[in-house]
Short mmCIF file of N, CA and C and ligand atoms in Angstrom, two decimals:
data_model
loop_
_atom_site.label_atom_id
_atom_site.label_comp_id
_atom_site.label_asym_id
_atom_site.label_seq_id
_atom_site.Cartn_x
_atom_site.Cartn_y
_atom_site.Cartn_z
N MET A 1 -107.65 7.58 -132.31
CA MET A 1 -107.72 6.67 -133.47
C MET A 1 -108.77 5.94 -133.63
N GLU A 2 -109.93 5.45 -134.31
CA GLU A 2 -110.45 4.88 -134.09
C GLU A 2 -109.94 2.87 -134.19
N LYS A 3 -110.67 2.38 -133.26
CA LYS A 3 -110.55 1.02 -133.04
C LYS A 3 -111.81 -0.24 -133.68
N TYR A 4 -111.03 -1.00 -133.87
CA TYR A 4 -111.96 -2.28 -134.13
C TYR A 4 -111.73 -3.41 -133.39
N GLU A 5 -113.01 -4.65 -133.30
CA GLU A 5 -112.59 -5.68 -132.80
C GLU A 5 -111.71 -6.84 -133.84
N ILE A 6 -110.93 -7.17 -133.01
CA ILE A 6 -110.42 -8.59 -134.46
C ILE A 6 -110.19 -9.84 -133.48
N LYS A 7 -110.38 -11.02 -134.24
CA LYS A 7 -109.97 -11.77 -133.92
C LYS A 7 -108.71 -12.51 -134.36
N LEU A 8 -107.65 -12.66 -133.48
CA LEU A 8 -106.48 -13.19 -133.57
C LEU A 8 -106.62 -14.92 -132.71
N SER A 9 -105.71 -15.94 -133.45
CA SER A 9 -105.59 -17.19 -133.38
C SER A 9 -104.00 -17.11 -132.73
N VAL A 10 -103.98 -17.30 -131.47
CA VAL A 10 -102.48 -17.45 -131.35
C VAL A 10 -102.48 -18.74 -130.46
N ASN A 11 -101.10 -19.85 -130.48
CA ASN A 11 -101.05 -20.87 -130.10
C ASN A 11 -102.32 -21.90 -130.10
N LYS A 12 -103.38 -21.45 -131.35
CA LYS A 12 -104.49 -22.16 -130.92
C LYS A 12 -105.13 -21.84 -130.33
N VAL A 13 -105.40 -20.51 -129.55
CA VAL A 13 -106.51 -20.31 -129.25
C VAL A 13 -106.91 -18.90 -129.77
N GLU A 14 -108.40 -18.97 -130.39
CA GLU A 14 -108.82 -17.80 -130.75
C GLU A 14 -108.83 -16.21 -129.70
N TYR A 15 -108.04 -15.30 -129.43
CA TYR A 15 -108.86 -14.13 -128.63
C TYR A 15 -109.12 -13.21 -129.47
N GLU A 16 -109.75 -12.51 -128.53
CA GLU A 16 -110.84 -11.32 -128.96
C GLU A 16 -110.43 -9.71 -129.05
N ILE A 17 -109.69 -9.40 -129.70
CA ILE A 17 -109.06 -7.67 -129.28
C ILE A 17 -109.65 -6.91 -129.58
N TYR A 18 -109.47 -5.41 -129.21
CA TYR A 18 -109.88 -4.44 -129.27
C TYR A 18 -108.87 -3.19 -129.77
N ILE A 19 -108.30 -3.24 -130.81
CA ILE A 19 -107.31 -2.37 -130.89
C ILE A 19 -107.64 -1.22 -132.12
N ASN A 20 -106.56 -0.47 -132.01
CA ASN A 20 -106.85 0.29 -133.74
C ASN A 20 -105.74 -0.13 -134.44
N PRO A 21 -106.10 0.00 -135.66
CA PRO A 21 -104.93 -0.42 -137.11
C PRO A 21 -103.79 -0.48 -136.91
N LYS A 22 -102.86 0.28 -135.74
CA LYS A 22 -101.49 0.40 -136.19
C LYS A 22 -101.29 -0.11 -134.73
N THR A 23 -101.58 -1.26 -134.49
CA THR A 23 -101.17 -1.74 -133.14
C THR A 23 -100.60 -2.88 -133.71
N LEU A 24 -98.83 -3.10 -133.51
CA LEU A 24 -98.26 -4.18 -133.81
C LEU A 24 -98.62 -5.81 -133.66
N LEU A 25 -98.06 -6.45 -134.15
CA LEU A 25 -98.44 -7.87 -133.80
C LEU A 25 -97.86 -8.56 -132.25
N VAL A 26 -96.53 -7.80 -131.87
CA VAL A 26 -96.20 -7.81 -130.66
C VAL A 26 -96.70 -7.09 -129.64
N GLU A 27 -97.06 -6.03 -129.86
CA GLU A 27 -98.10 -5.13 -129.15
C GLU A 27 -99.26 -6.16 -128.69
N ALA A 28 -99.91 -6.52 -129.86
CA ALA A 28 -101.14 -7.18 -129.32
C ALA A 28 -100.89 -8.81 -128.89
N ILE A 29 -99.82 -9.40 -128.68
CA ILE A 29 -99.19 -10.22 -128.19
C ILE A 29 -99.35 -10.13 -126.77
N ARG A 30 -98.86 -9.28 -126.80
CA ARG A 30 -98.00 -8.60 -125.11
C ARG A 30 -99.09 -7.97 -124.28
N ASP A 31 -99.62 -6.98 -125.19
CA ASP A 31 -99.85 -5.67 -123.79
C ASP A 31 -101.76 -6.61 -124.36
N PHE A 32 -102.22 -6.70 -124.89
CA PHE A 32 -103.75 -7.18 -125.35
C PHE A 32 -104.09 -8.69 -125.13
N ILE A 33 -102.76 -9.78 -125.15
CA ILE A 33 -103.40 -10.86 -125.37
C ILE A 33 -102.63 -11.55 -124.37
N GLY A 34 -102.23 -10.58 -123.66
CA GLY A 34 -101.27 -10.87 -122.39
C GLY A 34 -99.69 -12.20 -122.21
N LEU A 35 -99.21 -12.38 -123.63
CA LEU A 35 -98.32 -13.83 -123.72
C LEU A 35 -96.94 -12.69 -123.33
N THR A 36 -96.39 -12.64 -122.41
CA THR A 36 -95.17 -11.93 -122.45
C THR A 36 -94.06 -12.76 -122.53
N GLY A 37 -94.18 -13.75 -123.06
CA GLY A 37 -92.43 -14.72 -123.92
C GLY A 37 -92.12 -14.36 -124.65
N THR A 38 -92.69 -13.26 -125.31
CA THR A 38 -92.80 -12.57 -126.66
C THR A 38 -91.75 -11.49 -126.25
N LYS A 39 -90.80 -11.20 -126.31
CA LYS A 39 -90.02 -9.57 -125.72
C LYS A 39 -90.12 -8.54 -126.51
N ARG A 40 -90.23 -7.66 -126.07
CA ARG A 40 -89.95 -6.32 -127.17
C ARG A 40 -88.79 -5.34 -126.34
N GLY A 41 -87.77 -5.74 -127.85
CA GLY A 41 -86.68 -5.30 -127.70
C GLY A 41 -86.30 -3.64 -128.74
N CYS A 42 -86.24 -3.48 -129.86
CA CYS A 42 -85.50 -2.36 -130.57
C CYS A 42 -86.85 -1.78 -131.02
N GLU A 43 -88.03 -2.47 -131.22
CA GLU A 43 -89.00 -2.19 -132.12
C GLU A 43 -88.92 -1.74 -133.64
N THR A 44 -87.58 -2.13 -133.76
CA THR A 44 -87.31 -1.11 -135.32
C THR A 44 -86.84 -2.59 -136.34
N VAL A 45 -87.43 -3.54 -136.20
CA VAL A 45 -87.20 -4.84 -136.94
C VAL A 45 -85.60 -5.73 -136.58
N SER A 46 -84.92 -4.89 -136.04
CA SER A 46 -83.17 -5.18 -135.62
C SER A 46 -82.83 -6.23 -134.90
N CYS A 47 -83.86 -6.21 -133.83
CA CYS A 47 -83.12 -7.55 -132.44
C CYS A 47 -83.39 -8.61 -132.73
N GLY A 48 -84.14 -9.06 -132.97
CA GLY A 48 -85.68 -10.45 -133.44
C GLY A 48 -85.89 -11.54 -132.23
N ALA A 49 -85.96 -9.87 -131.30
CA ALA A 49 -86.42 -10.27 -129.56
C ALA A 49 -88.04 -11.04 -129.71
N CYS A 50 -88.48 -9.89 -131.06
CA CYS A 50 -89.89 -10.32 -131.09
C CYS A 50 -90.89 -11.04 -131.96
N THR A 51 -89.54 -12.26 -132.53
CA THR A 51 -90.00 -13.40 -133.81
C THR A 51 -91.10 -14.09 -133.01
N VAL A 52 -92.04 -14.58 -133.72
CA VAL A 52 -93.30 -15.59 -133.38
C VAL A 52 -93.12 -16.13 -135.05
N LEU A 53 -94.06 -17.21 -134.93
CA LEU A 53 -94.31 -17.74 -135.69
C LEU A 53 -95.70 -17.12 -136.38
N VAL A 54 -95.77 -16.80 -137.88
CA VAL A 54 -97.15 -16.79 -138.01
C VAL A 54 -97.31 -17.90 -139.93
N ASP A 55 -98.35 -18.84 -139.22
CA ASP A 55 -98.51 -20.01 -140.28
C ASP A 55 -97.09 -20.86 -140.72
N GLY A 56 -96.48 -20.88 -139.74
CA GLY A 56 -95.70 -21.73 -139.56
C GLY A 56 -93.78 -21.08 -140.00
N ALA A 57 -93.96 -19.56 -140.18
CA ALA A 57 -92.75 -19.17 -140.72
C ALA A 57 -92.31 -18.30 -139.47
N ALA A 58 -90.90 -18.05 -139.14
CA ALA A 58 -90.36 -16.80 -138.37
C ALA A 58 -90.46 -15.43 -138.39
N VAL A 59 -91.42 -14.51 -138.33
CA VAL A 59 -91.85 -13.00 -138.84
C VAL A 59 -91.15 -12.69 -137.33
N LYS A 60 -90.83 -11.47 -137.44
CA LYS A 60 -90.71 -10.35 -136.60
C LYS A 60 -91.96 -9.96 -136.00
N GLY A 61 -92.61 -9.79 -134.90
CA GLY A 61 -93.80 -9.10 -134.42
C GLY A 61 -93.77 -7.92 -134.44
N CYS A 62 -92.66 -6.92 -134.76
CA CYS A 62 -92.55 -5.38 -134.55
C CYS A 62 -92.47 -4.94 -136.39
N SER A 63 -92.79 -5.91 -137.10
CA SER A 63 -92.58 -5.99 -138.46
C SER A 63 -94.06 -5.82 -139.30
N VAL A 64 -95.07 -6.53 -138.40
CA VAL A 64 -96.29 -6.48 -139.04
C VAL A 64 -97.34 -5.85 -137.83
N LEU A 65 -98.75 -5.58 -138.83
CA LEU A 65 -99.09 -5.28 -138.31
C LEU A 65 -100.51 -6.36 -137.40
N ALA A 66 -100.17 -5.96 -136.21
CA ALA A 66 -101.67 -7.30 -135.69
C ALA A 66 -103.09 -7.56 -137.09
N MET A 67 -103.40 -6.55 -137.33
CA MET A 67 -104.70 -6.80 -138.11
C MET A 67 -103.88 -7.25 -139.15
N GLN A 68 -102.66 -7.36 -139.84
CA GLN A 68 -102.26 -8.05 -141.11
C GLN A 68 -102.28 -9.99 -140.93
N CYS A 69 -102.23 -10.02 -139.38
CA CYS A 69 -102.65 -11.25 -139.37
C CYS A 69 -103.76 -12.47 -139.14
N ILE A 70 -104.97 -11.66 -138.96
CA ILE A 70 -105.85 -11.64 -138.87
C ILE A 70 -106.49 -12.82 -139.97
N GLY A 71 -106.78 -14.43 -139.33
CA GLY A 71 -107.05 -15.85 -140.00
C GLY A 71 -106.07 -16.01 -140.11
N LYS A 72 -104.64 -16.07 -139.71
CA LYS A 72 -103.61 -16.81 -139.85
C LYS A 72 -103.56 -17.25 -138.64
N GLU A 73 -102.59 -18.40 -138.00
CA GLU A 73 -102.05 -19.09 -137.23
C GLU A 73 -100.55 -18.37 -136.57
N ILE A 74 -100.68 -17.85 -135.12
CA ILE A 74 -99.89 -17.22 -134.57
C ILE A 74 -99.36 -18.74 -133.55
N THR A 75 -97.96 -18.67 -133.18
CA THR A 75 -97.26 -19.60 -132.60
C THR A 75 -96.33 -17.95 -131.89
N THR A 76 -95.99 -18.41 -130.58
CA THR A 76 -95.41 -17.64 -129.52
C THR A 76 -94.51 -18.91 -129.12
N SER A 77 -93.41 -18.67 -128.03
CA SER A 77 -92.49 -19.01 -127.26
C SER A 77 -93.41 -20.05 -126.33
N GLU A 78 -94.51 -19.67 -126.17
CA GLU A 78 -95.53 -20.10 -125.11
C GLU A 78 -96.27 -21.50 -125.65
N GLY A 79 -96.21 -21.10 -126.55
CA GLY A 79 -96.78 -22.94 -127.54
C GLY A 79 -96.40 -23.72 -128.36
N LEU A 80 -94.76 -23.65 -127.52
CA LEU A 80 -94.40 -24.63 -128.08
C LEU A 80 -94.18 -25.72 -127.50
N GLU A 81 -94.47 -26.06 -126.29
CA GLU A 81 -94.50 -27.02 -125.79
C GLU A 81 -95.62 -27.69 -125.29
N THR A 82 -96.20 -29.07 -125.32
CA THR A 82 -97.29 -29.78 -126.05
C THR A 82 -97.90 -30.29 -124.61
N ASN A 83 -98.74 -30.22 -123.99
CA ASN A 83 -99.80 -31.17 -122.80
C ASN A 83 -97.78 -30.92 -121.88
N GLY A 84 -97.58 -30.01 -121.09
CA GLY A 84 -96.44 -29.82 -120.24
C GLY A 84 -95.03 -30.17 -121.01
N LYS A 85 -95.18 -30.74 -122.25
CA LYS A 85 -93.94 -31.36 -122.71
C LYS A 85 -93.14 -30.27 -123.47
N LEU A 86 -92.00 -30.20 -123.55
CA LEU A 86 -90.73 -29.51 -123.79
C LEU A 86 -90.87 -29.74 -125.60
N ALA A 87 -91.40 -28.55 -126.34
CA ALA A 87 -90.23 -29.39 -127.68
C ALA A 87 -88.86 -29.76 -127.84
N PRO A 88 -88.60 -30.13 -128.87
CA PRO A 88 -87.35 -30.68 -128.94
C PRO A 88 -86.23 -29.19 -129.08
N ILE A 89 -86.41 -28.54 -129.47
CA ILE A 89 -86.05 -27.17 -129.70
C ILE A 89 -85.44 -26.65 -128.43
N GLN A 90 -86.77 -26.74 -127.61
CA GLN A 90 -86.44 -26.23 -125.97
C GLN A 90 -85.39 -27.00 -125.29
N LYS A 91 -85.69 -28.38 -125.36
CA LYS A 91 -85.09 -29.31 -124.49
C LYS A 91 -83.72 -28.99 -125.11
N ALA A 92 -83.39 -28.92 -126.34
CA ALA A 92 -81.96 -28.24 -127.04
C ALA A 92 -81.54 -27.60 -126.64
N PHE A 93 -81.81 -26.60 -126.44
CA PHE A 93 -81.41 -24.73 -125.35
C PHE A 93 -81.36 -25.37 -124.49
N LEU A 94 -82.13 -26.24 -123.58
CA LEU A 94 -81.66 -26.26 -121.65
C LEU A 94 -80.32 -26.89 -121.84
N ASP A 95 -80.24 -28.20 -122.84
CA ASP A 95 -79.61 -28.94 -122.82
C ASP A 95 -77.67 -28.47 -122.81
N GLU A 96 -77.81 -27.12 -124.27
CA GLU A 96 -76.43 -26.72 -125.00
C GLU A 96 -76.37 -25.38 -123.94
N GLY A 97 -77.27 -25.25 -123.27
CA GLY A 97 -77.23 -23.84 -122.38
C GLY A 97 -76.91 -22.55 -122.70
N SER A 98 -77.90 -22.55 -124.14
CA SER A 98 -78.15 -21.76 -125.07
C SER A 98 -78.70 -20.36 -124.45
N TYR A 99 -78.98 -19.98 -123.81
CA TYR A 99 -79.28 -18.67 -122.81
C TYR A 99 -78.30 -18.36 -121.99
N GLN A 100 -78.56 -16.87 -121.51
CA GLN A 100 -77.89 -16.54 -120.66
C GLN A 100 -78.35 -15.73 -119.52
N CYS A 101 -78.68 -14.63 -119.93
CA CYS A 101 -79.76 -13.51 -119.33
C CYS A 101 -81.40 -14.27 -120.15
N GLY A 102 -81.49 -14.59 -121.04
CA GLY A 102 -82.67 -15.15 -121.51
C GLY A 102 -83.04 -14.41 -122.84
N PHE A 103 -82.92 -12.99 -122.38
CA PHE A 103 -83.69 -11.95 -123.04
C PHE A 103 -84.06 -11.93 -124.80
N CYS A 104 -82.88 -12.84 -125.33
CA CYS A 104 -82.70 -13.04 -126.54
C CYS A 104 -83.54 -14.66 -127.17
N THR A 105 -84.01 -14.87 -126.12
CA THR A 105 -84.18 -16.66 -126.00
C THR A 105 -85.57 -17.05 -126.98
N SER A 106 -86.16 -16.31 -126.57
CA SER A 106 -87.46 -16.52 -127.04
C SER A 106 -87.83 -16.38 -128.35
N GLY A 107 -87.17 -15.53 -129.04
CA GLY A 107 -86.91 -14.97 -130.26
C GLY A 107 -85.76 -15.74 -130.79
N MET A 108 -85.19 -16.72 -130.38
CA MET A 108 -84.38 -17.56 -130.62
C MET A 108 -85.30 -18.36 -130.63
N LEU A 109 -85.99 -19.39 -130.29
CA LEU A 109 -86.75 -20.16 -130.57
C LEU A 109 -87.21 -20.37 -131.56
N MET A 110 -87.56 -19.05 -131.47
CA MET A 110 -88.95 -19.37 -132.52
C MET A 110 -88.11 -18.80 -133.71
N ALA A 111 -87.08 -18.27 -134.53
CA ALA A 111 -86.03 -18.06 -135.54
C ALA A 111 -85.61 -19.69 -135.72
N THR A 112 -85.74 -20.77 -134.52
CA THR A 112 -84.83 -22.13 -135.20
C THR A 112 -85.83 -22.46 -135.47
N THR A 113 -87.29 -22.55 -134.35
CA THR A 113 -88.35 -23.54 -135.43
C THR A 113 -88.53 -23.27 -137.00
N GLY A 114 -88.48 -21.85 -137.16
CA GLY A 114 -89.47 -21.33 -138.36
C GLY A 114 -88.14 -22.34 -139.32
N LEU A 115 -86.99 -22.12 -139.07
CA LEU A 115 -85.83 -22.87 -140.20
C LEU A 115 -86.49 -24.26 -139.56
N LEU A 116 -86.18 -24.84 -138.72
CA LEU A 116 -86.37 -26.30 -138.82
C LEU A 116 -87.92 -26.65 -139.28
N ASN A 117 -89.22 -25.59 -139.45
CA ASN A 117 -90.25 -26.08 -139.90
C ASN A 117 -89.93 -26.03 -141.89
N GLU A 118 -88.57 -25.34 -142.10
CA GLU A 118 -88.88 -25.40 -143.48
C GLU A 118 -87.78 -26.55 -143.77
N THR A 119 -86.67 -26.72 -143.06
CA THR A 119 -85.44 -27.54 -143.50
C THR A 119 -85.26 -28.68 -142.07
N LYS A 120 -85.32 -29.94 -142.04
CA LYS A 120 -85.17 -30.29 -140.65
C LYS A 120 -83.78 -30.79 -140.86
N ASN A 121 -82.78 -30.70 -141.64
CA ASN A 121 -81.48 -30.32 -141.53
C ASN A 121 -80.71 -29.78 -141.84
N PRO A 122 -80.85 -28.59 -141.36
CA PRO A 122 -80.13 -27.40 -142.08
C PRO A 122 -79.04 -27.62 -141.29
N SER A 123 -77.74 -26.87 -142.34
CA SER A 123 -76.21 -26.73 -141.90
C SER A 123 -75.88 -26.08 -141.26
N PRO A 124 -74.48 -25.85 -140.70
CA PRO A 124 -74.37 -24.53 -140.04
C PRO A 124 -74.38 -23.40 -140.32
N ASP A 125 -74.16 -22.92 -141.76
CA ASP A 125 -74.18 -21.76 -142.24
C ASP A 125 -75.68 -21.36 -142.38
N GLU A 126 -76.83 -22.44 -142.86
CA GLU A 126 -78.36 -22.41 -143.00
C GLU A 126 -79.08 -21.56 -141.45
N ILE A 127 -78.57 -22.54 -140.14
CA ILE A 127 -78.74 -22.05 -138.85
C ILE A 127 -78.46 -20.56 -138.42
N LYS A 128 -77.32 -20.32 -138.64
CA LYS A 128 -76.65 -19.31 -138.77
C LYS A 128 -76.88 -18.35 -139.22
N GLU A 129 -77.23 -18.18 -140.95
CA GLU A 129 -78.32 -17.14 -141.58
C GLU A 129 -79.83 -17.20 -140.91
N ALA A 130 -80.49 -18.56 -140.10
CA ALA A 130 -81.20 -18.14 -139.99
C ALA A 130 -81.71 -17.58 -138.38
N ILE A 131 -80.41 -17.01 -138.32
CA ILE A 131 -80.61 -16.41 -136.75
C ILE A 131 -79.41 -14.96 -136.43
N GLU A 132 -79.05 -14.51 -138.04
CA GLU A 132 -78.70 -13.25 -138.37
C GLU A 132 -79.36 -11.87 -137.92
N GLY A 133 -80.57 -12.03 -138.03
CA GLY A 133 -81.60 -10.69 -138.05
C GLY A 133 -81.92 -11.19 -136.24
N ASN A 134 -81.08 -11.74 -135.19
CA ASN A 134 -81.82 -12.03 -134.22
C ASN A 134 -80.53 -11.20 -133.13
N ILE A 135 -80.30 -10.59 -132.51
CA ILE A 135 -79.26 -10.38 -131.92
C ILE A 135 -79.35 -10.75 -129.88
N CYS A 136 -77.94 -11.77 -129.65
CA CYS A 136 -78.14 -12.15 -128.52
C CYS A 136 -77.00 -11.18 -127.62
N ARG A 137 -77.67 -10.24 -126.76
CA ARG A 137 -76.48 -9.46 -126.28
C ARG A 137 -75.45 -10.39 -125.64
N CYS A 138 -75.72 -11.39 -124.94
CA CYS A 138 -75.05 -12.49 -124.04
C CYS A 138 -74.30 -13.12 -124.87
N THR A 139 -74.47 -12.36 -126.77
CA THR A 139 -73.17 -13.37 -127.19
C THR A 139 -73.22 -15.04 -127.36
N GLY A 140 -74.68 -15.78 -126.81
CA GLY A 140 -74.45 -17.06 -126.42
C GLY A 140 -74.82 -17.87 -128.01
N TYR A 141 -73.97 -17.14 -129.04
CA TYR A 141 -74.31 -18.12 -130.56
C TYR A 141 -73.86 -19.15 -130.99
N ASN A 142 -72.80 -19.68 -130.55
CA ASN A 142 -72.37 -21.14 -130.50
C ASN A 142 -73.23 -21.92 -130.14
N SER A 143 -73.60 -21.59 -128.62
CA SER A 143 -74.46 -23.08 -128.19
C SER A 143 -75.70 -22.90 -128.63
N ILE A 144 -76.37 -21.65 -129.89
CA ILE A 144 -77.55 -22.08 -130.16
C ILE A 144 -77.51 -22.66 -131.39
N VAL A 145 -76.63 -22.53 -132.19
CA VAL A 145 -76.39 -23.38 -133.48
C VAL A 145 -75.83 -24.65 -132.76
N ARG A 146 -75.55 -24.75 -131.79
CA ARG A 146 -75.45 -26.85 -131.38
C ARG A 146 -76.53 -27.04 -130.97
N ALA A 147 -77.35 -26.49 -130.66
CA ALA A 147 -79.09 -26.63 -130.34
C ALA A 147 -80.14 -27.20 -130.70
N VAL A 148 -79.98 -26.26 -132.21
CA VAL A 148 -80.00 -27.09 -133.58
C VAL A 148 -79.85 -27.66 -134.17
N GLU A 149 -78.33 -27.83 -133.86
CA GLU A 149 -77.85 -29.64 -134.39
C GLU A 149 -78.19 -30.63 -133.87
N ARG A 150 -78.27 -30.18 -132.94
CA ARG A 150 -78.65 -31.29 -131.74
C ARG A 150 -80.45 -31.97 -132.95
N VAL A 151 -81.17 -31.06 -132.66
CA VAL A 151 -82.64 -31.44 -132.75
C VAL A 151 -82.39 -32.19 -134.66
N ALA A 152 -81.52 -31.39 -135.32
CA ALA A 152 -81.49 -31.72 -137.21
C ALA A 152 -81.23 -33.04 -136.58
N LYS A 153 -80.24 -33.29 -135.61
CA LYS A 153 -79.48 -35.07 -135.83
C LYS A 153 -80.87 -36.10 -135.52
N GLY A 154 -81.87 -35.00 -135.19
CA GLY A 154 -83.28 -35.92 -134.23
C GLY A 154 -82.30 -36.88 -133.12
N MET A 155 -81.56 -35.97 -131.79
CA MET A 155 -81.66 -36.58 -130.86
C MET A 155 -82.30 -36.27 -129.84
N TYR A 156 -83.91 -36.06 -129.92
CA TYR A 156 -84.93 -36.13 -129.71
C TYR A 156 -85.60 -36.33 -130.04
N LYS A 157 -86.59 -37.46 -129.06
CA LYS A 157 -87.92 -37.82 -129.51
C LYS A 157 -89.16 -37.40 -129.44
N GLU A 158 -90.39 -36.98 -129.86
CA GLU A 158 -91.31 -35.99 -129.07
C GLU A 158 -91.90 -36.51 -127.83
N ASP A 159 -91.98 -37.68 -127.93
CA ASP A 159 -93.03 -38.26 -126.75
C ASP A 159 -91.65 -38.68 -125.57
N SER A 160 -90.06 -38.63 -125.54
CA SER A 160 -89.20 -38.86 -124.64
C SER A 160 -88.91 -37.82 -123.65
N LEU A 161 -89.88 -36.24 -123.81
CA LEU A 161 -89.41 -35.08 -123.18
C LEU A 161 -89.94 -35.18 -122.08
S1 FES B 201 -88.47 -5.59 -130.87
FE1 FES B 201 -88.70 -6.49 -133.05
S2 FES B 201 -87.19 -6.84 -134.06
FE2 FES B 201 -86.41 -5.66 -132.26
S1 FES B 202 -79.17 -14.64 -123.59
FE1 FES B 202 -78.86 -12.98 -123.10
S2 FES B 202 -79.39 -11.71 -124.97
FE2 FES B 202 -78.87 -13.81 -125.44
#
């Protein structure tokens, strides 16, 4: 299949990659750019492990082609911290122990960040709805909901982390 050189902006860094038009966004991020925080699970849009932000909204990376993301800003879990400081949602996940094996964690962080970008103070039902497309095999859902509630309650100041 013919290949094309494209530019993708990931975590505010522009990458030039050479891909075929069928390359999925998750494949581009992991295999061509080398950011492996984003996980590849089912590849059938069912598990949410590949969730990233595209222009601030949570998107499953196996549901879109890399070429559809040209000109958009993609954020992965590696892009959540700023100058070595964790984002509030990362700190809250640590404080609530919102991970066990960690396989779903990157996708959960991005799905909940997408929610908080839309709604600063989501209700428990809105939080559950935001992560209903993300499967945690370790079933750590309650601690994830509590972590998002902590952030929504303003328990973390960006500069104190
Ligand atoms: S790998 Fe994309 S939803 Fe499972
Ligand atoms: S922490 Fe293991 S899959 Fe969620």
